[in-house]
Coordinates of C-alpha atoms and ligand atoms in Angstrom, one line a residue:
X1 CA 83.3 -70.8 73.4
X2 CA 80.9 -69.1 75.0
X3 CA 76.9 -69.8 76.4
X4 CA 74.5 -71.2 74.1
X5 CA 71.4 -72.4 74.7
X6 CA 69.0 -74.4 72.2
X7 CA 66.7 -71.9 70.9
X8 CA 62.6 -73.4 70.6
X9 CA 61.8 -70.0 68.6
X10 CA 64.4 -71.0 65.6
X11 CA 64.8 -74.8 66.2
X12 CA 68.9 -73.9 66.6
X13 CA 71.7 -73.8 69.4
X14 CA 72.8 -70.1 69.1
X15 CA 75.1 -68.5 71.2
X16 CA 73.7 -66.1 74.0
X17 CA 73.5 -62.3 73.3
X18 CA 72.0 -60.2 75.8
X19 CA 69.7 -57.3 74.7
X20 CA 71.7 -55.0 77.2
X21 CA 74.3 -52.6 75.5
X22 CA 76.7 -53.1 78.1
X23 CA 76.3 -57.0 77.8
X24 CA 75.9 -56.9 81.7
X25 CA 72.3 -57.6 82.8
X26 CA 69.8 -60.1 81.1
X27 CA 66.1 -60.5 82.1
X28 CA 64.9 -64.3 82.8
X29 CA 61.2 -65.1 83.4
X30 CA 60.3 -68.8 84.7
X31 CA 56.4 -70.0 84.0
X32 CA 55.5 -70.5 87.6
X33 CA 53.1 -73.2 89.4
X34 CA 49.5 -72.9 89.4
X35 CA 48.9 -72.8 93.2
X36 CA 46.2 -75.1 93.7
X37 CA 47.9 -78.2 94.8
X38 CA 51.1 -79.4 95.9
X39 CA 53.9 -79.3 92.6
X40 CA 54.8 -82.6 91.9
X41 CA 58.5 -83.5 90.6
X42 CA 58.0 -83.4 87.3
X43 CA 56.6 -79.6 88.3
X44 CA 60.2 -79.2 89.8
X45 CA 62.1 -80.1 87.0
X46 CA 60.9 -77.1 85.4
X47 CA 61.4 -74.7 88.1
X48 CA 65.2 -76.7 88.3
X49 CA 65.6 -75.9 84.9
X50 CA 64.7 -72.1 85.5
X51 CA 67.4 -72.2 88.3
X52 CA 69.9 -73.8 86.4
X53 CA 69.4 -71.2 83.7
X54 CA 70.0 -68.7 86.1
X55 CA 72.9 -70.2 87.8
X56 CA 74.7 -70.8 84.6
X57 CA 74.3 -67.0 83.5
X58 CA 75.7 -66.1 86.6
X59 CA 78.4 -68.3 86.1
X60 CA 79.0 -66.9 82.8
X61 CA 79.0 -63.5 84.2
X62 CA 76.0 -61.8 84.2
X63 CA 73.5 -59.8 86.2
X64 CA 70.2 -62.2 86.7
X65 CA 66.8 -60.5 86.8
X66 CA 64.4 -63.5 87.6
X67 CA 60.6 -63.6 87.8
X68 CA 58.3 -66.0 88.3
X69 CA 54.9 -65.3 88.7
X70 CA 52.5 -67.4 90.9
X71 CA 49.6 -68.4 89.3
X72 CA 46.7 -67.5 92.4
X73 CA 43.4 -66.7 90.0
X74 CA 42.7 -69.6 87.2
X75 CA 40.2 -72.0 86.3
X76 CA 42.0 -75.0 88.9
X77 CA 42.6 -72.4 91.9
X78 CA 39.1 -71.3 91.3
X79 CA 37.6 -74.4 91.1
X80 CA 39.7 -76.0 94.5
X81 CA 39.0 -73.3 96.7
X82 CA 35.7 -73.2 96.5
X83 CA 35.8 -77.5 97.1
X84 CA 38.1 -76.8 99.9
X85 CA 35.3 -74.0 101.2
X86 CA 38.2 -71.4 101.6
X87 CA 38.2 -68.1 99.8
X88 CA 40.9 -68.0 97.0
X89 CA 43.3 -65.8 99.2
X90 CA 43.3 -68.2 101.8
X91 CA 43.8 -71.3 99.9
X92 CA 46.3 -70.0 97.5
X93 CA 48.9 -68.9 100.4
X94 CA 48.7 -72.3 101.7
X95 CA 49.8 -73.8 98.4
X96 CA 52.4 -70.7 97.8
X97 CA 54.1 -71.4 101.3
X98 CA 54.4 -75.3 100.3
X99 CA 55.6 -74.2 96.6
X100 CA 58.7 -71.9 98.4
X101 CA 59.8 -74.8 101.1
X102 CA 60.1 -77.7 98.7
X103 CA 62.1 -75.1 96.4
X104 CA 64.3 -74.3 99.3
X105 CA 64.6 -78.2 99.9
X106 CA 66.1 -78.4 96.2
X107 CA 68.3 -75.6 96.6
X108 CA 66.2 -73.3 94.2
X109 CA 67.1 -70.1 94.6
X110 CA 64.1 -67.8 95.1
X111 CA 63.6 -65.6 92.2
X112 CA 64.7 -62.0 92.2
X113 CA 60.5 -61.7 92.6
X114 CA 58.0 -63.6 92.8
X115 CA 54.7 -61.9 91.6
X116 CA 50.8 -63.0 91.9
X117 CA 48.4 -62.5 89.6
X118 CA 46.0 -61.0 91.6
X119 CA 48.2 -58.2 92.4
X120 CA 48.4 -57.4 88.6
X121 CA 45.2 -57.2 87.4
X122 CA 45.2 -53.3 86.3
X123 CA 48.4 -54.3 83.7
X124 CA 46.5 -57.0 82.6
X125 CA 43.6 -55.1 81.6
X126 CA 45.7 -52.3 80.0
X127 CA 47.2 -55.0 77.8
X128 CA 44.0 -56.0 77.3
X129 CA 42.6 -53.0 76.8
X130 CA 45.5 -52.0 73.7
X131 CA 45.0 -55.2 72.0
X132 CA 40.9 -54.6 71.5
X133 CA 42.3 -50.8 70.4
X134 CA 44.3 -52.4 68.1
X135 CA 41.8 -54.8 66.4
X136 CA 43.9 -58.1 68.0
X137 CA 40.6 -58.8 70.5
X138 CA 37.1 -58.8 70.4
X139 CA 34.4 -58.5 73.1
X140 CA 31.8 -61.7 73.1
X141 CA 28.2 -61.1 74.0
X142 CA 28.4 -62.4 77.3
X143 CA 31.1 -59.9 78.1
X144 CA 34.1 -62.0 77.6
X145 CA 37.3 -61.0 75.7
X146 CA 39.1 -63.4 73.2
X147 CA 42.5 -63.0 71.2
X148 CA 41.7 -63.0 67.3
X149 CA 44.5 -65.7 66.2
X150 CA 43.8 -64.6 62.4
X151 CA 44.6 -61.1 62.9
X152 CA 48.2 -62.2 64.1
X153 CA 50.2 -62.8 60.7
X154 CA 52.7 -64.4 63.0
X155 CA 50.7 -66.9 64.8
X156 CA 52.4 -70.2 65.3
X157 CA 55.8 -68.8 65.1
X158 CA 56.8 -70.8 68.2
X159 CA 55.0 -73.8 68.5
X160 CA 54.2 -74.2 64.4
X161 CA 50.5 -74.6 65.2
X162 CA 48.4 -74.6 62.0
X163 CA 45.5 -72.2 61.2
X164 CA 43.7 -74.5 58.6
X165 CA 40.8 -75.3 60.6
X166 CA 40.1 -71.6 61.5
X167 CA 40.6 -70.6 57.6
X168 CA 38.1 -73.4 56.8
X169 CA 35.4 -71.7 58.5
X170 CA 33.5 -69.0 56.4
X171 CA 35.2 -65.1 56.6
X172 CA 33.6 -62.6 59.1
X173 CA 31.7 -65.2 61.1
X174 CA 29.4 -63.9 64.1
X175 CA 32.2 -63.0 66.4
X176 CA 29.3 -63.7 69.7
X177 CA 29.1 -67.1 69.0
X178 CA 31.2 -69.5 70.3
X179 CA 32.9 -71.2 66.9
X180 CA 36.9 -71.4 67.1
X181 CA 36.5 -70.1 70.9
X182 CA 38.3 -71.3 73.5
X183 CA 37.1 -70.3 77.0
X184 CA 39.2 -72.6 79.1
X185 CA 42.6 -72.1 80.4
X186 CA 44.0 -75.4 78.9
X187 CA 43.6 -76.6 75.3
X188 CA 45.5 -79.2 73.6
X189 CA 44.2 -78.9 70.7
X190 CA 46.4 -78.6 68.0
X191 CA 44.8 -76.0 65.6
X192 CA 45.0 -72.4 66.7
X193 CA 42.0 -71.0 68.3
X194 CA 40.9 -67.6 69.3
X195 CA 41.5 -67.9 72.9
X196 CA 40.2 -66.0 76.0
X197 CA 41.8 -62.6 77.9
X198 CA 39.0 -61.5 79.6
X199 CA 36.7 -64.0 81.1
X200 CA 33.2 -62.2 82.1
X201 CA 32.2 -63.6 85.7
X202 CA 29.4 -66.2 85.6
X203 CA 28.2 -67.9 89.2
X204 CA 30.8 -70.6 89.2
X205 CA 33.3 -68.1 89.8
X206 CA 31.3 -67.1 92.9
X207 CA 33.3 -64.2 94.9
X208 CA 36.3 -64.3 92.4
X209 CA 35.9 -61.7 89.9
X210 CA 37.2 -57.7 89.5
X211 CA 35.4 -54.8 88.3
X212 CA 38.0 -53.2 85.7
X213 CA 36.4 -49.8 85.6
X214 CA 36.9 -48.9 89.4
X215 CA 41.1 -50.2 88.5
X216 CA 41.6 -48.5 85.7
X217 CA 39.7 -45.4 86.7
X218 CA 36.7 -45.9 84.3
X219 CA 39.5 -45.9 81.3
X220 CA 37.4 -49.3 80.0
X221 CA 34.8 -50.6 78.9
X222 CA 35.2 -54.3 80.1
X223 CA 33.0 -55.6 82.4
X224 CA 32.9 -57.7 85.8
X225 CA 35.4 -60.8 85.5
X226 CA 38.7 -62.0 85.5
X227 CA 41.7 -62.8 83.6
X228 CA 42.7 -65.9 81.2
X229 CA 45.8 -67.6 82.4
X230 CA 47.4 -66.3 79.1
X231 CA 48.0 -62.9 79.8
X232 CA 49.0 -63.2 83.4
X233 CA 52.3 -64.0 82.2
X234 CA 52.6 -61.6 79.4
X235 CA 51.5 -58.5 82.0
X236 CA 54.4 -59.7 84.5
X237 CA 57.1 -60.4 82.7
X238 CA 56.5 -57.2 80.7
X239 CA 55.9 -55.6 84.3
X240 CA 59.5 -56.3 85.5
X241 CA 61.3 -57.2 82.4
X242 CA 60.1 -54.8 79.9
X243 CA 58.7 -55.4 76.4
X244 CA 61.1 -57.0 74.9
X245 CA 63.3 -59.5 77.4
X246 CA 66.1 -62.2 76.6
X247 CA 65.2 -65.6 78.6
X248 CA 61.6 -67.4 78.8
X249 CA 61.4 -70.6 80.7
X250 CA 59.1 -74.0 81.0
X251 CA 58.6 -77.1 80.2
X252 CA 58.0 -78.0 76.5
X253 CA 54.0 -78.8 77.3
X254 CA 53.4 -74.9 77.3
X255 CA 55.0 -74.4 74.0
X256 CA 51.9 -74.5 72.8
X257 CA 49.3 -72.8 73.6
X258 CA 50.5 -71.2 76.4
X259 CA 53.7 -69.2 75.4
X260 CA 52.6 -69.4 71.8
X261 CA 49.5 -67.3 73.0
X262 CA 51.9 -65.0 75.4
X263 CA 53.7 -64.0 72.2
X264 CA 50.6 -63.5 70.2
X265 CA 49.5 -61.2 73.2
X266 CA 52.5 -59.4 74.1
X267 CA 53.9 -58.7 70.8
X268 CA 50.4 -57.5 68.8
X269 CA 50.1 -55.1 71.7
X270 CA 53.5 -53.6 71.7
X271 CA 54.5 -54.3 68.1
X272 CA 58.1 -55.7 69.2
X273 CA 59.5 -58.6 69.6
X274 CA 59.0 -60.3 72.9
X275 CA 61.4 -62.4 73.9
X276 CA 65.2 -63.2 72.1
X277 CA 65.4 -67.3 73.8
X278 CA 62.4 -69.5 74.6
X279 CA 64.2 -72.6 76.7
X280 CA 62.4 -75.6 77.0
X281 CA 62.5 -78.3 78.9
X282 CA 61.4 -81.9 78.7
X283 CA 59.1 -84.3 80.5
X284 CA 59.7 -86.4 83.8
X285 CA 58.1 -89.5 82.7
X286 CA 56.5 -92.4 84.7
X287 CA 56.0 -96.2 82.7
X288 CA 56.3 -93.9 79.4
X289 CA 53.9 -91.6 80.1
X290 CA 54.4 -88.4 81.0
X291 CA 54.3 -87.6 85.0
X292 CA 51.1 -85.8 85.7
X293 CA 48.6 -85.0 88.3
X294 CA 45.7 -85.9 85.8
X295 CA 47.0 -89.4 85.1
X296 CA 47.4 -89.8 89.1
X297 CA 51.3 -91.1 88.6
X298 CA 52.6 -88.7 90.2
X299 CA 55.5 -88.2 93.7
X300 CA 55.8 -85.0 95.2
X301 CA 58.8 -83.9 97.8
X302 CA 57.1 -85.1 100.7
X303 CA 56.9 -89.0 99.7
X304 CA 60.5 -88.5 98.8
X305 CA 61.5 -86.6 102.0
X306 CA 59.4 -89.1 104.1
X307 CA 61.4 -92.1 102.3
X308 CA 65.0 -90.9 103.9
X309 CA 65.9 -89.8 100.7
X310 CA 67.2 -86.2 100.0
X311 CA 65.6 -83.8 98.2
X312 CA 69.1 -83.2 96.8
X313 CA 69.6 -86.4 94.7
X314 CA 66.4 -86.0 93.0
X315 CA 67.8 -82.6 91.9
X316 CA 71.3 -84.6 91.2
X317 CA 69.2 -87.3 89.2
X318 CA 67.6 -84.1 86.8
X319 CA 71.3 -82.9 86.1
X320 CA 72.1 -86.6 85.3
X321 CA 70.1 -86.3 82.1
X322 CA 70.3 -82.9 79.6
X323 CA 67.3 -80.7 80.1
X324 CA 65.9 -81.9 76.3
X325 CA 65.8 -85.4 77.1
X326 CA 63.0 -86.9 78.9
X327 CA 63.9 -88.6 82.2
X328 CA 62.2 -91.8 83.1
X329 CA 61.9 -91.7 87.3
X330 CA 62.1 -95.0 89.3
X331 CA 62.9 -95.0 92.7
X332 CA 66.1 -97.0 91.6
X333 CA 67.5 -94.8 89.7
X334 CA 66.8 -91.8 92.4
X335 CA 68.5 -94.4 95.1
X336 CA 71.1 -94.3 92.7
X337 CA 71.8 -90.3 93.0
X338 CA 71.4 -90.6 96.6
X339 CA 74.7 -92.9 96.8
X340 CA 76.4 -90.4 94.2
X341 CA 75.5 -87.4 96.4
X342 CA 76.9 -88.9 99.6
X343 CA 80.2 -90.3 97.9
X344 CA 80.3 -86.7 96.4
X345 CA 79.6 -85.0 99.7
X346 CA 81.6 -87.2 101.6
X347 CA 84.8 -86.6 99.2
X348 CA 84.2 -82.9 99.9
X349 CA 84.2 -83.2 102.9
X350 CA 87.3 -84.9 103.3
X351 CA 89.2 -82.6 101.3
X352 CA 91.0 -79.6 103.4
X353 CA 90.8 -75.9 102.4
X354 CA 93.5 -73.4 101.0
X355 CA 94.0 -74.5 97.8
X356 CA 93.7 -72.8 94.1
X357 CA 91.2 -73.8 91.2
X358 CA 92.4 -76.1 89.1
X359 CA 92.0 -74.4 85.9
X360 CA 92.0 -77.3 83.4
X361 CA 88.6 -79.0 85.2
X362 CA 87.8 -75.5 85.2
X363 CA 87.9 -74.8 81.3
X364 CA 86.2 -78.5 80.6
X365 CA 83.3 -77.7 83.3
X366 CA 82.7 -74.4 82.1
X367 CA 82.8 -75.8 78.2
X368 CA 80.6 -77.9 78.9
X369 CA 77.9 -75.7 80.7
X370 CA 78.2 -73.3 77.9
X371 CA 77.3 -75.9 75.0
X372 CA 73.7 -75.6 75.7
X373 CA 73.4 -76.4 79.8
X374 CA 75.5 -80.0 79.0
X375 CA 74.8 -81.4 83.3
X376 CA 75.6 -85.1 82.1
X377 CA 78.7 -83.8 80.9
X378 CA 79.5 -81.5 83.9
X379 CA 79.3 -84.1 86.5
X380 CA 81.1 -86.5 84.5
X381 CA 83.8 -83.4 84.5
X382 CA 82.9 -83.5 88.5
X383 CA 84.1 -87.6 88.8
X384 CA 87.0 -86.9 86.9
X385 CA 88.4 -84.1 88.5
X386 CA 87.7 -86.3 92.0
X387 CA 89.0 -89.2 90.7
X388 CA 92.5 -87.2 89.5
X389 CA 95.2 -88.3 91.9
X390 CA 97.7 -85.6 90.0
X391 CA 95.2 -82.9 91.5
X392 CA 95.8 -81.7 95.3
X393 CA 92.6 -82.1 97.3
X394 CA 93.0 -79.0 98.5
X395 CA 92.4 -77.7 94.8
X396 CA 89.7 -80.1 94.1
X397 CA 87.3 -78.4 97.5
X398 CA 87.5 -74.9 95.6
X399 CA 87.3 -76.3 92.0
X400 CA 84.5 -78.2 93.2
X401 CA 82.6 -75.3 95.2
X402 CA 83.2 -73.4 92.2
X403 CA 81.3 -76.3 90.3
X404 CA 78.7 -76.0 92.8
X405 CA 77.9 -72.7 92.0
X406 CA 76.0 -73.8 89.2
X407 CA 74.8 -77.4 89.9
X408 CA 73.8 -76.6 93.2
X409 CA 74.2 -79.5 95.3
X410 CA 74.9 -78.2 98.6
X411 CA 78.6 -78.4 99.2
X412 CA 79.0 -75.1 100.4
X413 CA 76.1 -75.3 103.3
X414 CA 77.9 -78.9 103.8
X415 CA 79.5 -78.7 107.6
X416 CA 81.6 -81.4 109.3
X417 CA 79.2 -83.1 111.6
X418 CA 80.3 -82.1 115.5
X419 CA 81.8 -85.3 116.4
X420 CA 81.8 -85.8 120.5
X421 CA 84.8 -85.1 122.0
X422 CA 85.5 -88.3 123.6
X423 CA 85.4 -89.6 119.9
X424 CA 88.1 -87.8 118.4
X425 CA 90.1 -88.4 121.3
X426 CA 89.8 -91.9 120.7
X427 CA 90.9 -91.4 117.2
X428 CA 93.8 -89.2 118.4
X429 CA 94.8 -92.1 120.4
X430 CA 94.5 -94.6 117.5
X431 CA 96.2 -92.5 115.4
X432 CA 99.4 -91.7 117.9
X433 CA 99.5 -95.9 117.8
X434 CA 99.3 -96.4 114.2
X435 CA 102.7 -94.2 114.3
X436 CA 103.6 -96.1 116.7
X437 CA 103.0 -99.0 114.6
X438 CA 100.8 -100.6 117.3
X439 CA 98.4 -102.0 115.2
X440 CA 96.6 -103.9 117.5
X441 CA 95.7 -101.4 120.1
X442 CA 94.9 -99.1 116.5
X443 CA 92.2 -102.0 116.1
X444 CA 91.2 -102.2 119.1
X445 CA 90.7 -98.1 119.3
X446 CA 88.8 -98.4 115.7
X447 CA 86.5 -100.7 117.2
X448 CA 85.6 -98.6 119.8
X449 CA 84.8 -96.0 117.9
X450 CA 82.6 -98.2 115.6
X451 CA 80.9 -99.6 118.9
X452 CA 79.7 -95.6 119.7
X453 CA 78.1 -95.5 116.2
X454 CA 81.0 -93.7 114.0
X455 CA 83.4 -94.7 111.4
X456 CA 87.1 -93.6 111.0
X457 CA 88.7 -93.5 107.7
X458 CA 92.4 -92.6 106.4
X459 CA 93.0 -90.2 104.0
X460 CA 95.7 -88.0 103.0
X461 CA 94.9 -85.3 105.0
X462 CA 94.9 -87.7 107.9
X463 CA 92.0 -89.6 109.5
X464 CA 88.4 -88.5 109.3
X465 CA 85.9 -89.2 111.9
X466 CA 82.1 -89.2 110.6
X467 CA 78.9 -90.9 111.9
X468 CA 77.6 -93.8 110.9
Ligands
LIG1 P1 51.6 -76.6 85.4 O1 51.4 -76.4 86.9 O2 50.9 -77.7 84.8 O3 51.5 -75.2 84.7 O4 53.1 -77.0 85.3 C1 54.2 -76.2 85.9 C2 55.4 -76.4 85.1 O5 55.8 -77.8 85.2 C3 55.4 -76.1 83.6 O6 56.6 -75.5 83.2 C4 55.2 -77.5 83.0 O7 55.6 -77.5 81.7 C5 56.0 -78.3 83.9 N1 55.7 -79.8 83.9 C6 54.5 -80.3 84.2 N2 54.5 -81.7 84.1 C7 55.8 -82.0 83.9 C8 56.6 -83.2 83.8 N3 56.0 -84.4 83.9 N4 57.9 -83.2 83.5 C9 58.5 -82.0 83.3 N5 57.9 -80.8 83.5 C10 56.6 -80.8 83.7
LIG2 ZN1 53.4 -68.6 82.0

């Protein structure tokens, strides 16, 4: 077998097939967070999934060039700066800083690059620009710039959106009104609608706006503004990944409109195909509804790192669950990961080094990551292979480092705690009277130990002294 991943574009598991003639490298290009706020967890199972995407390819092989762009310039980060009285610089670092610290805490690795809108508003303008060249976008009166969906033969090829309600209304309507417009950055309606590249500044967006003729050299003709959220992504990823890439993540909510409207964008301008394998994944849910700052059910990192608990097990708790199945999150069920992760840990940390993969684990790990990212299956792979008394420990620490290259659960930053001297001379001493068969003072040395707050336990490799 070999990787497959569950295709949104055609509705099908296919089998991974790099653009790259030499089969080598692969472009990947994660939605990133609006940074307005603090992300939330269901925020962070996206940007897991991204990682885990990433991992696995590297497993598999291949050279990973990541993106994810930081959204800095929207309607939110707009509208929260100016409520927090900061300027949109100022605010949206604080937010960015937060975003990359709780993605250490869960082990994400940091992209290849990380890129901000604001630092790409001249590609975004030349994209514009082509599309309105090419009869794909039209200026409004007030200066703005919309996407014409019914130009695009191939609108709806993603998400299956409909275009009745736009054919309904009469042919060649006044393009400077505001029918079948969409100005803001987040829709959910269900029927396609021409939708906005180009917003022309108006007072609420107060100091935030660019003057695209001074970019681009006075190659344009748009006016004073700023971009739609839209074709930030479609200008970045094409940026660094080129115009036609393999790998687009996020969560299933910006199916549509969002990466339905990237496509429209990205592929009328170029006139290729934009991306080969749109990965989706699926909701965190709270009480059945989906977790979300608007419905105020929300947790972010900190309540969870203030509880005790590690960020760690709520990324264990995600790879419990396949990316395409909705999770529901209690705090039972993340207690639950948190003992898993500490009886995994602390297996792995009994185990000594030296030893060789074990190469049938191996094989059912691997098959199991390659049938479309299968993580429920892949730490049920991880159990077994700990529970296998036929396997040497000493195999099972590399096998299960190996693992950990793709689920990413700490066990190579994992260190033996420094136990105090004093300590593991006492267990030297109750060891040297268990072989003696003394069994009383071996109790006696045992409860000592417990007394000063650590716990001794016997394993193969001989006794292991940890704290409480
Ligand atoms: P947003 O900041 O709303 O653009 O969301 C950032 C990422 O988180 C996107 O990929 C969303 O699809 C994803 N997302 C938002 N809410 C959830 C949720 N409750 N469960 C899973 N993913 C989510
Ligand atoms: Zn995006």
């Amino acid at each position: 077998m070999s990787l497959s991943f569950y295709n949104t574009l055609s509705k099908k598991v296919e089998q991974f097939v790099p653009i790259d003639p030499t089969g080598k490298n692969v472009g990947l290009y994660t939605c990133g967070p609006t940074v307005y706020n603090y992300a939330h967890i269901g925020n962070f199972r996206a940007y897991l999934f991204g990682d885990t995407v990433k991992r696995a390819l590297q497993y598999c092989g291949y050279e990973v060039n990541h993106i994810m762009n930081l959204t800095d310039v929207d309607d939110k980060t707009i509208r929260d700066s100016q409520l927090a009285g900061k300027t949109l610089e100022e605010f949206t670092a604080f937010f960015t800083e937060e975003f990359k610290k709780d993605s250490a805490h869960l082990n994400i690795v940091p992209p290849s690059r990380y890129t901000r809108a604001v630092e790409h508003i001249p590609q975004m303008i030349e994209l514009i620009e082509a599309l309105i060249e090419k009869g794909y976008a039209y200026k409004s009166n007030d200066g703005s710039v919309y996407f014409n969906v019914r130009k695009d033969t191939n609108y709806g090829q993603l998400s299956k959106v409909t275009l009745a309600n736009l054919e309904k209304r009469p042919f060649g309507r006044d393009e400077s009104s505001a029918a079948g417009r969409i100005a803001k950055d987040e829709y959910e309606k269900e029927n396609a609608s021409d939708f906005a590249l180009w917003k022309a500044w108006d007072e609420n967006d107060g100091e935030v706006f660019w003057e695209p003729k001074g970019l681009l050299g006075g190659r344009t003709s748009i006016g004073k503004g700023r971009p739609g959220w839209h074709i930030e992504c479609s200008a970045m990823s094409m940026e660094y990944l080129g115009a036609h890439f393999d790998v687009h993540t996020g969560g299933v909510d910006l199916i549509f409109p969002h990466h339905e409207n990237e496509i429209a964008q990205s592929e009328c301008a170029t006139g290729e195909q934009f991306v080969n394998y749109w990965l989706h994944n699926e909701w965190v849910m709270v009480d059945g509804k989906k977790m979300a700052k608007s419905a105020g059910n929300f947790v972010t990192l900190r309540t969870i790192i203030k509880k005790g608990i590690s960020p760690l097990a709520f990324r264990l708790l995600m790879l419990m669950s396949h990316y395409r199945s909705p999770v529901n999150f209690t705090w039972e069920a993340l207690e639950g990961a948190e003992n898993a992760l500490k009886r995994l840990h602390s297996h792995f940390l009994e185990y000594g080094g030296g030893g060789s993969v074990n190469e049938k684990y191996t094989e059912l790990f691997t098959k199991n990551i390659e049938n479309d990212l299968n993580t429920p299956l892949a730490i049920a792979t991880v159990w077994d292979l700990i529970k296998d008394p036929t396997i040497p420990s000493v195999d099972k620490k590399v096998t299960l480092l190996n693992f950990d290259a793709v689920l990413g659960l700490g066990l190579a930053e994992l260190k033996k705690e420094t136990i105090p001297v004093e300590i593991l001379a006492l267990a030297d001493m109750r060891e040297q009277a268990r072989k003696e068969k003394d069994f009383d003072r071996s109790d006696e040395l045992r409860a000592e130990i417990e007394q000063a707050g650590y716990t001794v336990k016997d394993t193969e490799d001989g006794p292991v002294v940890a704290k409480k």
